[in-house]
Short mmCIF file of C-alpha atoms and ligand atoms in Angstrom, two decimals:
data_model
loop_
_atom_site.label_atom_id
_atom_site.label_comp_id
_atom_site.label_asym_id
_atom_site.label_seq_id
_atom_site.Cartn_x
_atom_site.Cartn_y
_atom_site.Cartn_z
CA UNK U 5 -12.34 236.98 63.77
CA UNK U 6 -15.91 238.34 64.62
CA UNK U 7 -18.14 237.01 67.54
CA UNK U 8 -19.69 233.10 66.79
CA UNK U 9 -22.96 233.61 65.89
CA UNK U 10 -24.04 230.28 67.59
CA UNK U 11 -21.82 229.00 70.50
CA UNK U 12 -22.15 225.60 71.88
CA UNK U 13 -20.84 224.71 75.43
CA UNK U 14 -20.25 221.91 77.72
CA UNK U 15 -23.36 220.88 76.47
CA UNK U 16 -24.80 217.17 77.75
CA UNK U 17 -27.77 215.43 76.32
CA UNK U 18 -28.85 211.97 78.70
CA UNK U 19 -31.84 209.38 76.85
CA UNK U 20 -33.84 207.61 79.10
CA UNK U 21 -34.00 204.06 78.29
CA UNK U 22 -35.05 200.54 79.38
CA UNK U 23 -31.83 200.26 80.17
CA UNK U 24 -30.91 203.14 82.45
CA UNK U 25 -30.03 206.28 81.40
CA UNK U 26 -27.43 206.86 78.85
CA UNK U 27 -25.01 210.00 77.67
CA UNK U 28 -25.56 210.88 74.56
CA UNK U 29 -23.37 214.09 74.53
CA UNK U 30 -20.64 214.12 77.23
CA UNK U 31 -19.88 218.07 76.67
CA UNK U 32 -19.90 219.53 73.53
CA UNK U 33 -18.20 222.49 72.44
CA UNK U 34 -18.07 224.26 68.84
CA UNK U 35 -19.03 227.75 67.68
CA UNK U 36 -20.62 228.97 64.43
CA UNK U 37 -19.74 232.11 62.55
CA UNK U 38 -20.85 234.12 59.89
CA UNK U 39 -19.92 233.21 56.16
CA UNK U 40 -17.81 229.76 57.24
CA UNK U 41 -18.51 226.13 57.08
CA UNK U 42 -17.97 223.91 60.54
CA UNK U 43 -18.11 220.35 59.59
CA UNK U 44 -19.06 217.92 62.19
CA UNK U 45 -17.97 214.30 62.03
CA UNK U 46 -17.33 210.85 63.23
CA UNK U 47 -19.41 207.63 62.69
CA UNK U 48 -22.80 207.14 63.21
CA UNK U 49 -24.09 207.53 67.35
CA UNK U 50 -21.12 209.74 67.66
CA UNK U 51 -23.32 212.43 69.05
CA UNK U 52 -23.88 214.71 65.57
CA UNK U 53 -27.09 214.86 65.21
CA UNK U 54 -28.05 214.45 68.68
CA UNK U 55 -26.68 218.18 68.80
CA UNK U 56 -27.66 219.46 66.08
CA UNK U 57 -31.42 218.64 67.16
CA UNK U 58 -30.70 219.79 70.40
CA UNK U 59 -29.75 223.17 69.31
CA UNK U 60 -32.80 222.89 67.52
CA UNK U 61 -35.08 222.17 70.05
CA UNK U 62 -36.19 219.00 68.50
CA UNK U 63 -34.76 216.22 70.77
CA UNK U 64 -37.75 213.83 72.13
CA UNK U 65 -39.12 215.30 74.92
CA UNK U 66 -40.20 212.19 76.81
CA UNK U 67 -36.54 210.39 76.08
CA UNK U 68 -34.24 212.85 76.37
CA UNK U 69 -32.81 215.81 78.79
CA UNK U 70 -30.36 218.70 78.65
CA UNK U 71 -28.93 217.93 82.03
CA UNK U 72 -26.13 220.56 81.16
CA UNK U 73 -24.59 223.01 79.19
CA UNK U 74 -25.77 226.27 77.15
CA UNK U 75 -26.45 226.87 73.19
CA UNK U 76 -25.46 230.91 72.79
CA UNK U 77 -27.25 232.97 70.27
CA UNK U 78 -27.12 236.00 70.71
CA UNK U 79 -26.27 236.54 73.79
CA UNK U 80 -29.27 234.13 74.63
CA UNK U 81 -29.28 230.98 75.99
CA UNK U 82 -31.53 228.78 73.93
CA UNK U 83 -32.12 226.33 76.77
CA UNK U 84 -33.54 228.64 78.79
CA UNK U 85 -36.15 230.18 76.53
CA UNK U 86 -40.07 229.73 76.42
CA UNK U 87 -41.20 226.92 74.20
CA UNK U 88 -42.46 230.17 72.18
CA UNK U 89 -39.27 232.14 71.67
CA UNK U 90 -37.71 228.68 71.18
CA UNK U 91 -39.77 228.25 67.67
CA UNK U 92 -39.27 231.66 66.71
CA UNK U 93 -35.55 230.97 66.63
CA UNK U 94 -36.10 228.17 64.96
CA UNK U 95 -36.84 229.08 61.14
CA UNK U 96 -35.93 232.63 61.50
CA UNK U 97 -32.63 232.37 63.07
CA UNK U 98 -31.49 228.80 62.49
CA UNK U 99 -32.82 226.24 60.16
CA UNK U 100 -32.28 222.21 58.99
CA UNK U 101 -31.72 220.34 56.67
CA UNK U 102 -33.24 217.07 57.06
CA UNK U 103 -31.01 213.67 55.36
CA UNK U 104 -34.22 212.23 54.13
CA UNK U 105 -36.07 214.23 51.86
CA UNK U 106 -38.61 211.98 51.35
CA UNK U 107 -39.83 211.31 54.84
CA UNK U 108 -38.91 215.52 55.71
CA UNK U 109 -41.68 216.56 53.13
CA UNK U 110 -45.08 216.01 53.20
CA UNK U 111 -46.53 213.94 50.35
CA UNK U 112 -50.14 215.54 49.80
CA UNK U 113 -48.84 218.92 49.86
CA UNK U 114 -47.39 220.87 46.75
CA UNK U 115 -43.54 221.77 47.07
CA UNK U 116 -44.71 225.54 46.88
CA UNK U 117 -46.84 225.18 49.34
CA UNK U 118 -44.06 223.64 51.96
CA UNK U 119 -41.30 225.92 50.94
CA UNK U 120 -42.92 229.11 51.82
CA UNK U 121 -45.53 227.61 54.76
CA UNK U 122 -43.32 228.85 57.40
CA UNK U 123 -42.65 232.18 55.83
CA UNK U 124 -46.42 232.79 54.93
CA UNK U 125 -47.33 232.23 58.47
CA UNK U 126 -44.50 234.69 60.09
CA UNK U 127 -44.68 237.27 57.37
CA UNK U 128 -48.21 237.55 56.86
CA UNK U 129 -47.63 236.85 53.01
CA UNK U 130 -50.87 236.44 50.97
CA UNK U 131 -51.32 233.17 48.30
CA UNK U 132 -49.46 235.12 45.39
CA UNK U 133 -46.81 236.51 47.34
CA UNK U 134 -45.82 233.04 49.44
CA UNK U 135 -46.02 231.65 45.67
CA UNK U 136 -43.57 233.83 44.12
CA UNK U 137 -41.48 233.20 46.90
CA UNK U 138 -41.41 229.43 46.76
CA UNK U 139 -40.98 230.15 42.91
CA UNK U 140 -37.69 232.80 43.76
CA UNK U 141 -36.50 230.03 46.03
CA UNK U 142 -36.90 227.02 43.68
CA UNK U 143 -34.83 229.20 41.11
CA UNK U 144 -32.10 229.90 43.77
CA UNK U 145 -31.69 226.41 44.50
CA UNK U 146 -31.18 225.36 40.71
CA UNK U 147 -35.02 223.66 40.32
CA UNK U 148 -35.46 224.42 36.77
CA UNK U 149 -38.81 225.47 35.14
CA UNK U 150 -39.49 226.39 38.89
CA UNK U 151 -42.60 228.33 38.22
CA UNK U 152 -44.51 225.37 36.67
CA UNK U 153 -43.28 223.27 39.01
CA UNK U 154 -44.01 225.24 41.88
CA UNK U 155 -47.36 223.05 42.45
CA UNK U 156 -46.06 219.69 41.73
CA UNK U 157 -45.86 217.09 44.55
CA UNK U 158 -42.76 215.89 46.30
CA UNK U 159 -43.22 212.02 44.54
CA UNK U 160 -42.90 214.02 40.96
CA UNK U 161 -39.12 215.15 42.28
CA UNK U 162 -35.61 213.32 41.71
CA UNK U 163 -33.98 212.36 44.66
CA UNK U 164 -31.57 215.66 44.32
CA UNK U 165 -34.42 217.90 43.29
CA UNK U 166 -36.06 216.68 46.59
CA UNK U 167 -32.94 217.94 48.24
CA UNK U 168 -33.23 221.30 47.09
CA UNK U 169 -36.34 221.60 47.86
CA UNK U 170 -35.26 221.14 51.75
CA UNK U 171 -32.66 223.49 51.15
CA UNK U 172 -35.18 225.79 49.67
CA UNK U 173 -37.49 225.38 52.89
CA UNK U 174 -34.63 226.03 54.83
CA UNK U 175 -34.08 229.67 53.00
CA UNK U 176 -37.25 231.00 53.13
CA UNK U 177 -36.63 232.25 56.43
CA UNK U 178 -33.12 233.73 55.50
CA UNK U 179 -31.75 232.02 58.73
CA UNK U 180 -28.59 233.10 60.04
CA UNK U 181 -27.05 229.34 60.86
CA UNK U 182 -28.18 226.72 58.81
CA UNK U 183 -27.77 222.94 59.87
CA UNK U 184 -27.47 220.76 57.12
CA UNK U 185 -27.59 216.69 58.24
CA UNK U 186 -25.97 214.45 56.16
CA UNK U 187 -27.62 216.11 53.35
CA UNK U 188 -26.20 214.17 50.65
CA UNK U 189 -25.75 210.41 52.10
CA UNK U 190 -28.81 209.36 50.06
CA UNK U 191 -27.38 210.80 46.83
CA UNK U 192 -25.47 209.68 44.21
CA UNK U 193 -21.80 211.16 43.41
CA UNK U 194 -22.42 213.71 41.20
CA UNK U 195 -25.55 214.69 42.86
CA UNK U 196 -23.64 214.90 46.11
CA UNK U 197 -21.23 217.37 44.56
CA UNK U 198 -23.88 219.30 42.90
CA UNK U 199 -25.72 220.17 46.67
CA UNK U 200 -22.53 220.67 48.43
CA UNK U 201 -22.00 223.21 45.89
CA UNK U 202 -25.08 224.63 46.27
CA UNK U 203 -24.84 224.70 50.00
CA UNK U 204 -21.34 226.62 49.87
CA UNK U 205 -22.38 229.10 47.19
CA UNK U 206 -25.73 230.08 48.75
CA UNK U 207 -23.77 230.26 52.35
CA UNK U 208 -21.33 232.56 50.45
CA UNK U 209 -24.22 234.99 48.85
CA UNK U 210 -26.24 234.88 52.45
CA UNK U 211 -23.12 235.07 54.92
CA UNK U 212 -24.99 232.07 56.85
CA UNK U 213 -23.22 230.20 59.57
CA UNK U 214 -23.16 226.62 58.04
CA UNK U 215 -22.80 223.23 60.21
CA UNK U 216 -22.45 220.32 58.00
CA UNK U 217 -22.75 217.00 59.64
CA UNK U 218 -21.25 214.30 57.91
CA UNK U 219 -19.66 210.39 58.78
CA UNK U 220 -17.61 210.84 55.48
CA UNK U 221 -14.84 212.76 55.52
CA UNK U 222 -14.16 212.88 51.78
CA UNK U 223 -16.99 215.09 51.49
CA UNK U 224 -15.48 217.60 54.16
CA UNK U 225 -11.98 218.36 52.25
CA UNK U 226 -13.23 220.93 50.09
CA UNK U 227 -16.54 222.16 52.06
CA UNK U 228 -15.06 222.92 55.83
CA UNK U 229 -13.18 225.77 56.93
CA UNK U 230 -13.17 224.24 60.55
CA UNK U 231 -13.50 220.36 61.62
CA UNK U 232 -14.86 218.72 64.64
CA UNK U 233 -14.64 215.19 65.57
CA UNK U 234 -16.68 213.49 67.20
CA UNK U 235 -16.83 210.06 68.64
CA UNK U 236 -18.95 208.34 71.44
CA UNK U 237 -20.66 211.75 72.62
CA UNK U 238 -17.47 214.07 72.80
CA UNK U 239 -15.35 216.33 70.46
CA UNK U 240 -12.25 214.80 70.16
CA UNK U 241 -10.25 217.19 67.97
CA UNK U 242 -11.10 220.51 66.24
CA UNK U 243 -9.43 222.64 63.96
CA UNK U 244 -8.61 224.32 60.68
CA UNK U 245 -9.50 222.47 57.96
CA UNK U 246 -5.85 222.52 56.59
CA UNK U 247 -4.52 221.56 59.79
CA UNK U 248 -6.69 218.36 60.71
CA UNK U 249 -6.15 216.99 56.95
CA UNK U 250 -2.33 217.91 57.34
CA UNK U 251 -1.36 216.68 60.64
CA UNK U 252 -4.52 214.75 62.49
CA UNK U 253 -3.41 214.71 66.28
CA UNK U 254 -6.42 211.88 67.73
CA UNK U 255 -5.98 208.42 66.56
CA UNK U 256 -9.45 208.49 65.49
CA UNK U 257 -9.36 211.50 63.28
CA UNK U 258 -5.90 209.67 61.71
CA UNK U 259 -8.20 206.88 61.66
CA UNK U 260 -11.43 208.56 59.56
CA UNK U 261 -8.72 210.00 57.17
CA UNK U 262 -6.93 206.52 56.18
CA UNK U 263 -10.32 205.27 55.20
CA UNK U 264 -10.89 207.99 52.39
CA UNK U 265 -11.36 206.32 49.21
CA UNK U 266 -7.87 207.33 47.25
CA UNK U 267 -7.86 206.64 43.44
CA UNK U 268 -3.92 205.74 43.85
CA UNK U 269 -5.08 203.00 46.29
CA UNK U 270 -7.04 200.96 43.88
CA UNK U 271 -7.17 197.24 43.90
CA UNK U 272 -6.02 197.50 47.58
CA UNK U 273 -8.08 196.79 50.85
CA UNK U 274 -9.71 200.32 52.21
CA UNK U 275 -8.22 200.59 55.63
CA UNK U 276 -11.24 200.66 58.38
CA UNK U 277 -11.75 201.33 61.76
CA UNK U 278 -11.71 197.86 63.75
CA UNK U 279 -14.26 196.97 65.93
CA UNK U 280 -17.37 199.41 66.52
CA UNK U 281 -18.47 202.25 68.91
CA UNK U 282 -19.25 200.75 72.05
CA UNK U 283 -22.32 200.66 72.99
CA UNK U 284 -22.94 204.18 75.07
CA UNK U 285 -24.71 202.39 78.05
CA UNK U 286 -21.37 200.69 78.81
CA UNK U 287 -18.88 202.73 77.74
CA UNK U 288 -15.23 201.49 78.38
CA UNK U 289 -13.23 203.44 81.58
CA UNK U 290 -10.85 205.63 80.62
CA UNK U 291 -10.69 206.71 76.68
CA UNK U 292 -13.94 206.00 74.58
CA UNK U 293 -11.81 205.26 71.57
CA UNK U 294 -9.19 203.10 73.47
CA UNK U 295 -10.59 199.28 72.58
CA UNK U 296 -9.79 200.67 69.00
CA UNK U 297 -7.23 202.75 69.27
CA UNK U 298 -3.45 201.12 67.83
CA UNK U 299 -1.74 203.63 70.06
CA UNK U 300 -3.40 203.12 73.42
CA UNK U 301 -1.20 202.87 76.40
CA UNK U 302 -1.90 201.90 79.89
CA UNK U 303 -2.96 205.45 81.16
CA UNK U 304 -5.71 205.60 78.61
CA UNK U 305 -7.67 202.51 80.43
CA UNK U 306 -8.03 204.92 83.85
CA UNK U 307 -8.02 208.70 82.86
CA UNK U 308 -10.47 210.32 80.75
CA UNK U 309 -8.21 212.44 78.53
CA UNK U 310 -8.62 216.21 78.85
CA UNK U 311 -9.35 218.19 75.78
CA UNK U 312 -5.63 220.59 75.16
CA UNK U 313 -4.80 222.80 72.55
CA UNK U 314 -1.99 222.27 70.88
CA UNK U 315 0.34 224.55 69.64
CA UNK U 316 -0.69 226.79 72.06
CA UNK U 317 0.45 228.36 75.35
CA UNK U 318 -2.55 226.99 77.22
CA UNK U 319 -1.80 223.17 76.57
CA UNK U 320 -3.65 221.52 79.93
CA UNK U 321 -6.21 224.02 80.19
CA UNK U 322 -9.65 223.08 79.32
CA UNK U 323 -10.36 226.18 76.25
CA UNK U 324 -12.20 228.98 77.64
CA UNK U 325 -16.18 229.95 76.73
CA UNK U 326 -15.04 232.80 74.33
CA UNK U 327 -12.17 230.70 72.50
CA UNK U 328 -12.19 231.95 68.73
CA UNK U 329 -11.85 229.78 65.77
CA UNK U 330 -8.96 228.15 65.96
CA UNK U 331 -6.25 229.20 63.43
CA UNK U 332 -4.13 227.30 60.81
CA UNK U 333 -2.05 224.57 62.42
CA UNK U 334 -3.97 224.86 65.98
CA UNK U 335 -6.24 222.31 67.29
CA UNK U 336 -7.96 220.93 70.18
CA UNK U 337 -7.43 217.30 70.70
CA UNK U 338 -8.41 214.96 73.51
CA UNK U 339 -5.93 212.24 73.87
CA UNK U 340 -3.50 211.30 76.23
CA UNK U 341 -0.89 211.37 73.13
CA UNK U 342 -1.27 215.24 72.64
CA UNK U 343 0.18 215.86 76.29
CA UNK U 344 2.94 214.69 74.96
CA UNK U 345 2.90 216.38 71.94
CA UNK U 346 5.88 217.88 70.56
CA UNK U 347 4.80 221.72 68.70
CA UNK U 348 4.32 220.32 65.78
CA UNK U 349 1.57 217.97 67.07
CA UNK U 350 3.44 214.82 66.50
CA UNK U 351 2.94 212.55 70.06
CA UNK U 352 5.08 210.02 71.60
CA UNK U 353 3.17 207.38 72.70
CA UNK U 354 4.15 206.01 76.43
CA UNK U 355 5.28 202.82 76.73
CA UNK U 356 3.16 199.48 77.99
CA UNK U 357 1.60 199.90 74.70
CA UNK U 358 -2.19 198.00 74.99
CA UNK U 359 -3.88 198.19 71.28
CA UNK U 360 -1.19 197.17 69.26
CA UNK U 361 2.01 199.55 67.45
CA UNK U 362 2.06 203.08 66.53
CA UNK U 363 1.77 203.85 63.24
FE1 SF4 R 429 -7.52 207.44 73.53
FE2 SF4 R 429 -5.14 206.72 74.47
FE3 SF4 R 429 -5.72 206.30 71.90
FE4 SF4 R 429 -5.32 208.78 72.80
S1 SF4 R 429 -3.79 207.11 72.73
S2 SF4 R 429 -7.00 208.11 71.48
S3 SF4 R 429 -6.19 208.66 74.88
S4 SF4 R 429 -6.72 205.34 73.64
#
């Protein structure tokens, strides 16, 4: 496996609020690499897109801090660049994919024109050259008749032709890593299908990094080549897409997976997470997940649970800064459950069971 292009570590985000200060991310940890999908998931306020932006630079300044960690791109430290350097990464080197289209584009201003603003600006491009671009792009991205529709406005655009017209923005800066937030949750089935297509091919032609961030997990099955879960600010497992649909090791990843729509469950009740997140300015001690967790036992109430590996020589140690992708049938988990885990990843719970029976 080659270097991550983009490596995320330890990385904590704090808003400030009326309330007192509250963790958003409670240290983060993923890496990017050329030519493969990560998909990031877990329900909303889990802490996705609160990453994403911060990798982006585009957290609220007033509201928010970094109070810790580092995003690694080559070999730089994002968080420690000039405002300057920080927006010519941002375009060139890593772009986004907005979830609303609608509100992401600017309604008085041609699609053309938006798709190749950025690009005219950094490449010097005249008006016939940053049109043929936009035009090139629109074609790319499967917006037929793209050359008379190059100056139509965004209103005048489907819903999934709006879409591509982000993702289109989004290439004409050939960016190494491209971020793509919950790109399809406004879309309709077959339009979802159609842009996660898109997304994979075009990351297959360009040999982009791609981070898809997603609450659904159905959409993930046939995108991902790695997972991470997230839930209440953390990563609480990570792996191989095979591995985390074949043998989840956190309760909440077992969780997200039950509550996949399955044709052969029809006429049944869709299994669901009880309760909600808790709120982060009062989180609960112990495990995040434990006041909905059916395999919590008393430890979880008073220890944090480490992140392990499993399946790995290293179980108890915290992963080191240059781990590489894990590989089929290793994961990362935090739960007290995986301490315990046999190799195979299957836990024994302890006893003095507190959220109810295994499953
Ligand atoms: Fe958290 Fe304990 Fe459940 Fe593991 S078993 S997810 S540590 S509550």
């Amino acid at each position: 496996m080659t270097d991550a292009l983009l490596s995320v570590r330890d990385l904590r985000v704090q808003f400030r609020t009326r309330r007192g200060p509250v963790t958003a991310l409670d240290g983060v940890d993923y890496d990017v690499y050329a030519g493969r999908t990560l998909a990031v998931v877990g329900e909303s306020g889990s802490g996705k897109s609160v990453t994403a932006r911060a990798i982006m630079g585009l957290l609220p300044r007033r509201t928010s801090t970094v109070t810790g960690g580092r995003i690694m791109l080559g070999g730089r430290d994002l968080l420690s660049m000039s405002k300057s350097a920080r927006q010519a990464v941002r375009g060139e080197r890593i772009a986004m994919v907005f979830q609303d289209a609608l509100s992401a584009l600017n309604p008085v201003l041609p699609v053309g024109f938006q798709i190749s603003e950025g690009a005219r600006k950094r490449r010097h491009l005249d008006r016939r050259a940053a049109r043929q671009l936009a035009v090139d792009l629109m074609d790319q991205v499967g917006i037929p008749a793209a050359k008379a529709r190059v100056g139509a406005f965004p209103h005048e655009f489907s819903g999934g032709m709006r879409q591509r017209v982000l993702i289109a923005m989004a290439l004409a800066q050939d960016p190494e890593i491209l971020i793509a937030d919950e790109p399809t949750t406004a879309l309709d089935v077959t339009i979802q299908a159609q842009i996660l297509r898109l997304l994979t091919d075009l990351q297959a032609q360009r040999q982009m990094g791609l981070v898809l961030i997603t609450h659904d997990m159905g959409v993930v099955a046939n995108t991902a080549d790695e997972i991470a879960v997230m839930y209440c600010g953390r990563i609480v497992e990570q792996g191989s897409c095979g591995a985390i649909f074949e043998s989840p090791a956190h309760p909440y990843t077992q969780a997200l997976l039950d509550s996949i729509p399955r044709p052969e469950l029809r006429g049944t009740l869709l299994p669901a997470i009880p309760g909600s997140p808790p709120d982060p300015a009062h989180r609960p001690s112990g495990c995040s997940f434990r006041t909905r967790c059916p395999r919590a036992f008393a430890a979880c109430v008073d220890e944090p649970p480490v992140v392990r590996w499993l399946e790995d020589p290293r179980v108890g140690q915290p992963p080191p800064a240059a781990e590489p992708v894990p590989a089929a049938g290793q994961r990362l988990s935090a739960c007290h459950l995986c301490v315990r885990a046999e190799p195979n990843g299957a836990g024994t719970a302890g006893g003095g069971a507190i959220g109810g029976g295994a499953r």
